[in-house]
């Protein structure tokens, strides 16, 4: 048959296409392996920037508190020195008030400064941790990218070899058939299947008898009407043939009618024949009734 060579080509092409599509899928999905690491790195960098902004704000606040503390200390010391030169009670009260206010302000500033300096130290430690994690993540990502580049290069080489095989095998195959065949394999990984006992081995649906006969002839490329796969005829094994229903073993409808008629006749005969014990039983019952009336 003319189509036998085409079927053999399609079977060989199927093996190539399955490997090719699997590699293309791996090639497309491989970069996604690093996407989570990229996202983690970007998130770390953003958090580092936010922390650094917070750090700079606290640092400015600490510097301002230090300046305020210096002014409060100077104000207190100025008042204390002025005590040596006072001449009136009014001057004393003014300096005493200045010293007292400066001490209160100094105390409050020192308390706030201590709190902010602790926050600044904590933020500084946090920034150092982020820097270390970012460096580690970048190093890990670089290793992953190098490995990915190597993996993709291997995929490209293998895909190029498979493409050459595909081009060589697909020579002289009708382009429309080839296009449909490629589409089928992309969906099902199996584009050409056998027909045994009138059943498509791809979707296991029973084919119309006339269509199955056309597949058996093998004079043209035929597609399964249910799963769209290309079909070729294959002789079924003996155990598969025996498992199918045989009409010659079932008998005819006439034989079935005869059996039913025989069963009906047997039932009628059983209804007509009465058991021998019934008549004496009836006579005995009548005698009993007569004796009861006389008494």
Short mmCIF file of C-alpha atoms in Angstrom, two decimals, residues 31-233:
data_model
loop_
_atom_site.label_atom_id
_atom_site.label_comp_id
_atom_site.label_asym_id
_atom_site.label_seq_id
_atom_site.Cartn_x
_atom_site.Cartn_y
_atom_site.Cartn_z
CA UNK A 31 13.62 30.75 33.30
CA UNK A 32 10.58 30.64 35.59
CA UNK A 33 12.68 28.70 38.11
CA UNK A 34 14.61 31.89 38.86
CA UNK A 35 11.58 34.19 38.89
CA UNK A 36 10.86 33.50 42.57
CA UNK A 37 14.48 34.26 43.44
CA UNK A 38 14.34 37.47 41.40
CA UNK A 39 11.16 38.50 43.19
CA UNK A 40 12.74 37.78 46.58
CA UNK A 41 15.80 39.86 45.70
CA UNK A 42 13.68 42.79 44.52
CA UNK A 43 11.61 42.61 47.68
CA UNK A 44 14.77 42.65 49.82
CA UNK A 45 16.10 45.68 47.96
CA UNK A 46 12.83 47.55 48.39
CA UNK A 47 12.74 46.76 52.12
CA UNK A 48 16.37 47.87 52.40
CA UNK A 49 15.52 51.19 50.78
CA UNK A 50 12.56 51.66 53.13
CA UNK A 51 14.71 50.82 56.15
CA UNK A 52 17.45 53.13 54.99
CA UNK A 53 14.93 55.97 54.59
CA UNK A 54 13.71 55.33 58.11
CA UNK A 55 17.32 55.19 59.34
CA UNK A 56 18.14 58.57 57.79
CA UNK A 57 15.03 60.12 59.37
CA UNK A 58 15.95 58.82 62.83
CA UNK A 59 19.55 59.92 62.31
CA UNK A 60 18.42 63.48 61.58
CA UNK A 61 16.24 63.40 64.67
CA UNK A 62 19.16 62.20 66.81
CA UNK A 63 21.38 64.99 65.50
CA UNK A 64 18.68 67.54 66.24
CA UNK A 65 18.25 66.19 69.79
CA UNK A 66 21.99 66.40 70.33
CA UNK A 67 21.97 70.02 69.25
CA UNK A 68 19.01 70.71 71.55
CA UNK A 69 20.84 68.98 74.39
CA UNK A 70 23.92 71.12 73.85
CA UNK A 71 21.78 74.26 74.01
CA UNK A 72 20.05 73.07 77.19
CA UNK A 73 23.40 72.25 78.83
CA UNK A 74 24.82 75.64 77.83
CA UNK A 75 21.74 77.38 79.20
CA UNK A 76 22.07 75.57 82.53
CA UNK A 77 25.81 76.19 82.79
CA UNK A 78 25.30 79.85 81.87
CA UNK A 79 22.78 80.23 84.68
CA UNK A 80 25.03 78.47 87.16
CA UNK A 81 27.96 80.78 86.30
CA UNK A 82 25.73 83.80 86.54
CA UNK A 83 24.92 82.95 90.14
CA UNK A 84 28.35 84.15 91.13
CA UNK A 85 27.68 87.66 89.84
CA UNK A 86 24.10 88.34 90.95
CA UNK A 87 23.46 91.52 92.99
CA UNK A 88 19.70 91.51 93.46
CA UNK A 89 17.04 89.03 94.48
CA UNK A 90 15.30 89.56 91.17
CA UNK A 91 18.39 88.47 89.27
CA UNK A 92 18.63 85.41 91.48
CA UNK A 93 15.05 84.39 90.76
CA UNK A 94 15.55 84.81 87.04
CA UNK A 95 18.74 82.73 86.97
CA UNK A 96 17.24 80.09 89.25
CA UNK A 97 14.26 79.76 86.92
CA UNK A 98 16.61 79.54 83.92
CA UNK A 99 18.65 76.79 85.56
CA UNK A 100 15.55 74.82 86.59
CA UNK A 101 14.00 75.00 83.12
CA UNK A 102 17.30 74.06 81.50
CA UNK A 103 17.65 71.04 83.78
CA UNK A 104 14.11 69.83 83.00
CA UNK A 105 14.65 70.35 79.29
CA UNK A 106 18.05 68.65 79.46
CA UNK A 107 16.52 65.67 81.26
CA UNK A 108 13.69 65.31 78.73
CA UNK A 109 16.06 65.64 75.78
CA UNK A 110 18.44 63.04 77.20
CA UNK A 111 15.52 60.63 77.62
CA UNK A 112 14.32 61.16 74.02
CA UNK A 113 17.87 61.02 72.74
CA UNK A 114 18.53 57.72 74.45
CA UNK A 115 15.37 56.25 72.91
CA UNK A 116 16.16 57.49 69.40
CA UNK A 117 19.80 56.38 69.58
CA UNK A 118 18.61 52.86 70.43
CA UNK A 119 16.24 52.91 67.44
CA UNK A 120 19.09 54.15 65.26
CA UNK A 121 21.35 51.33 66.45
CA UNK A 122 18.61 48.73 65.77
CA UNK A 123 17.99 50.12 62.29
CA UNK A 124 21.70 50.09 61.60
CA UNK A 125 21.90 46.39 62.56
CA UNK A 126 18.86 45.66 60.42
CA UNK A 127 20.43 47.41 57.42
CA UNK A 128 23.59 45.35 57.82
CA UNK A 129 21.51 42.16 57.85
CA UNK A 130 19.67 43.23 54.72
CA UNK A 131 22.94 44.01 52.98
CA UNK A 132 24.28 40.56 53.84
CA UNK A 133 21.09 38.84 52.65
CA UNK A 134 21.04 40.84 49.42
CA UNK A 135 24.64 39.92 48.66
CA UNK A 136 23.94 36.26 49.39
CA UNK A 137 20.80 36.29 47.24
CA UNK A 138 22.62 38.00 44.36
CA UNK A 139 25.42 35.41 44.52
CA UNK A 140 22.91 32.56 44.53
CA UNK A 141 21.01 34.14 41.66
CA UNK A 142 24.18 34.55 39.62
CA UNK A 143 24.99 30.87 40.09
CA UNK A 144 21.43 29.98 39.07
CA UNK A 145 21.64 32.16 35.98
CA UNK A 146 24.92 30.57 34.92
CA UNK A 147 23.40 27.12 35.38
CA UNK A 148 20.29 28.21 33.48
CA UNK A 149 22.34 29.56 30.58
CA UNK A 150 24.16 26.24 30.33
CA UNK A 151 20.88 24.32 30.50
CA UNK A 152 19.27 26.48 27.81
CA UNK A 153 22.31 26.08 25.56
CA UNK A 154 21.99 22.29 25.85
CA UNK A 155 18.29 22.51 25.04
CA UNK A 156 19.02 24.62 21.95
CA UNK A 157 21.59 22.12 20.69
CA UNK A 158 19.24 19.19 21.22
CA UNK A 159 16.32 21.07 19.64
CA UNK A 160 18.42 21.88 16.58
CA UNK A 161 19.21 18.19 16.13
CA UNK A 162 15.55 17.22 16.49
CA UNK A 163 14.55 19.90 13.99
CA UNK A 164 16.94 18.40 11.42
CA UNK A 165 15.41 14.96 11.96
CA UNK A 166 11.92 16.42 11.66
CA UNK A 167 12.76 18.16 8.38
CA UNK A 168 14.28 14.98 6.98
CA UNK A 169 11.40 12.69 7.97
CA UNK A 170 8.61 15.08 6.95
CA UNK A 171 9.80 15.21 3.35
CA UNK A 172 7.04 14.18 0.90
CA UNK A 173 4.35 14.30 3.59
CA UNK A 174 1.33 16.40 2.64
CA UNK A 175 1.63 19.77 4.40
CA UNK A 176 -1.98 19.80 5.53
CA UNK A 177 -1.64 16.31 7.02
CA UNK A 178 1.64 17.31 8.63
CA UNK A 179 0.11 20.44 10.16
CA UNK A 180 -2.82 18.49 11.64
CA UNK A 181 -0.47 15.77 12.86
CA UNK A 182 1.71 18.30 14.69
CA UNK A 183 -1.32 19.92 16.32
CA UNK A 184 -2.60 16.54 17.52
CA UNK A 185 0.74 15.57 19.10
CA UNK A 186 0.94 18.92 20.89
CA UNK A 187 -2.35 18.06 22.61
CA UNK A 188 -2.15 14.28 23.06
CA UNK A 189 1.54 13.24 22.54
CA UNK A 190 0.15 10.52 20.24
CA UNK A 191 -0.92 11.44 16.74
CA UNK A 192 -1.14 8.08 14.96
CA UNK A 193 -2.85 5.05 16.47
CA UNK A 194 -3.99 1.60 15.41
CA UNK A 195 -7.51 0.39 14.67
CA UNK A 196 -8.16 -3.11 16.01
CA UNK A 197 -11.50 -4.90 15.73
CA UNK A 198 -13.05 -1.67 14.49
CA UNK A 199 -11.99 0.24 17.61
CA UNK A 200 -9.72 3.31 17.70
CA UNK A 201 -6.89 2.52 20.14
CA UNK A 202 -6.47 6.23 20.86
CA UNK A 203 -9.92 7.05 22.25
CA UNK A 204 -11.28 3.45 22.38
CA UNK A 205 -14.42 4.41 20.50
CA UNK A 206 -16.09 1.93 18.11
CA UNK A 207 -15.79 3.23 14.55
CA UNK A 208 -18.54 2.98 11.90
CA UNK A 209 -18.04 -0.32 10.04
CA UNK A 210 -17.73 1.29 6.60
CA UNK A 211 -15.17 3.78 7.93
CA UNK A 212 -13.22 0.96 9.65
CA UNK A 213 -13.13 -0.91 6.33
CA UNK A 214 -11.66 2.17 4.64
CA UNK A 215 -8.93 2.27 7.31
CA UNK A 216 -8.30 -1.43 6.67
CA UNK A 217 -7.78 -0.77 2.98
CA UNK A 218 -5.12 1.82 3.81
CA UNK A 219 -5.52 3.70 0.55
CA UNK A 220 -5.67 7.17 2.13
CA UNK A 221 -4.88 9.07 5.30
CA UNK A 222 -7.93 8.97 7.58
CA UNK A 223 -8.51 10.74 10.88
CA UNK A 224 -10.56 9.36 13.78
CA UNK A 225 -13.94 11.17 13.83
CA UNK A 226 -13.82 11.21 17.65
CA UNK A 227 -10.23 12.05 18.68
CA UNK A 228 -8.84 13.35 15.32
CA UNK A 229 -5.81 11.02 15.40
CA UNK A 230 -4.46 9.45 12.20
CA UNK A 231 -5.55 5.82 11.94
CA UNK A 232 -3.87 2.69 10.54
CA UNK A 233 -5.14 -0.88 10.54
#
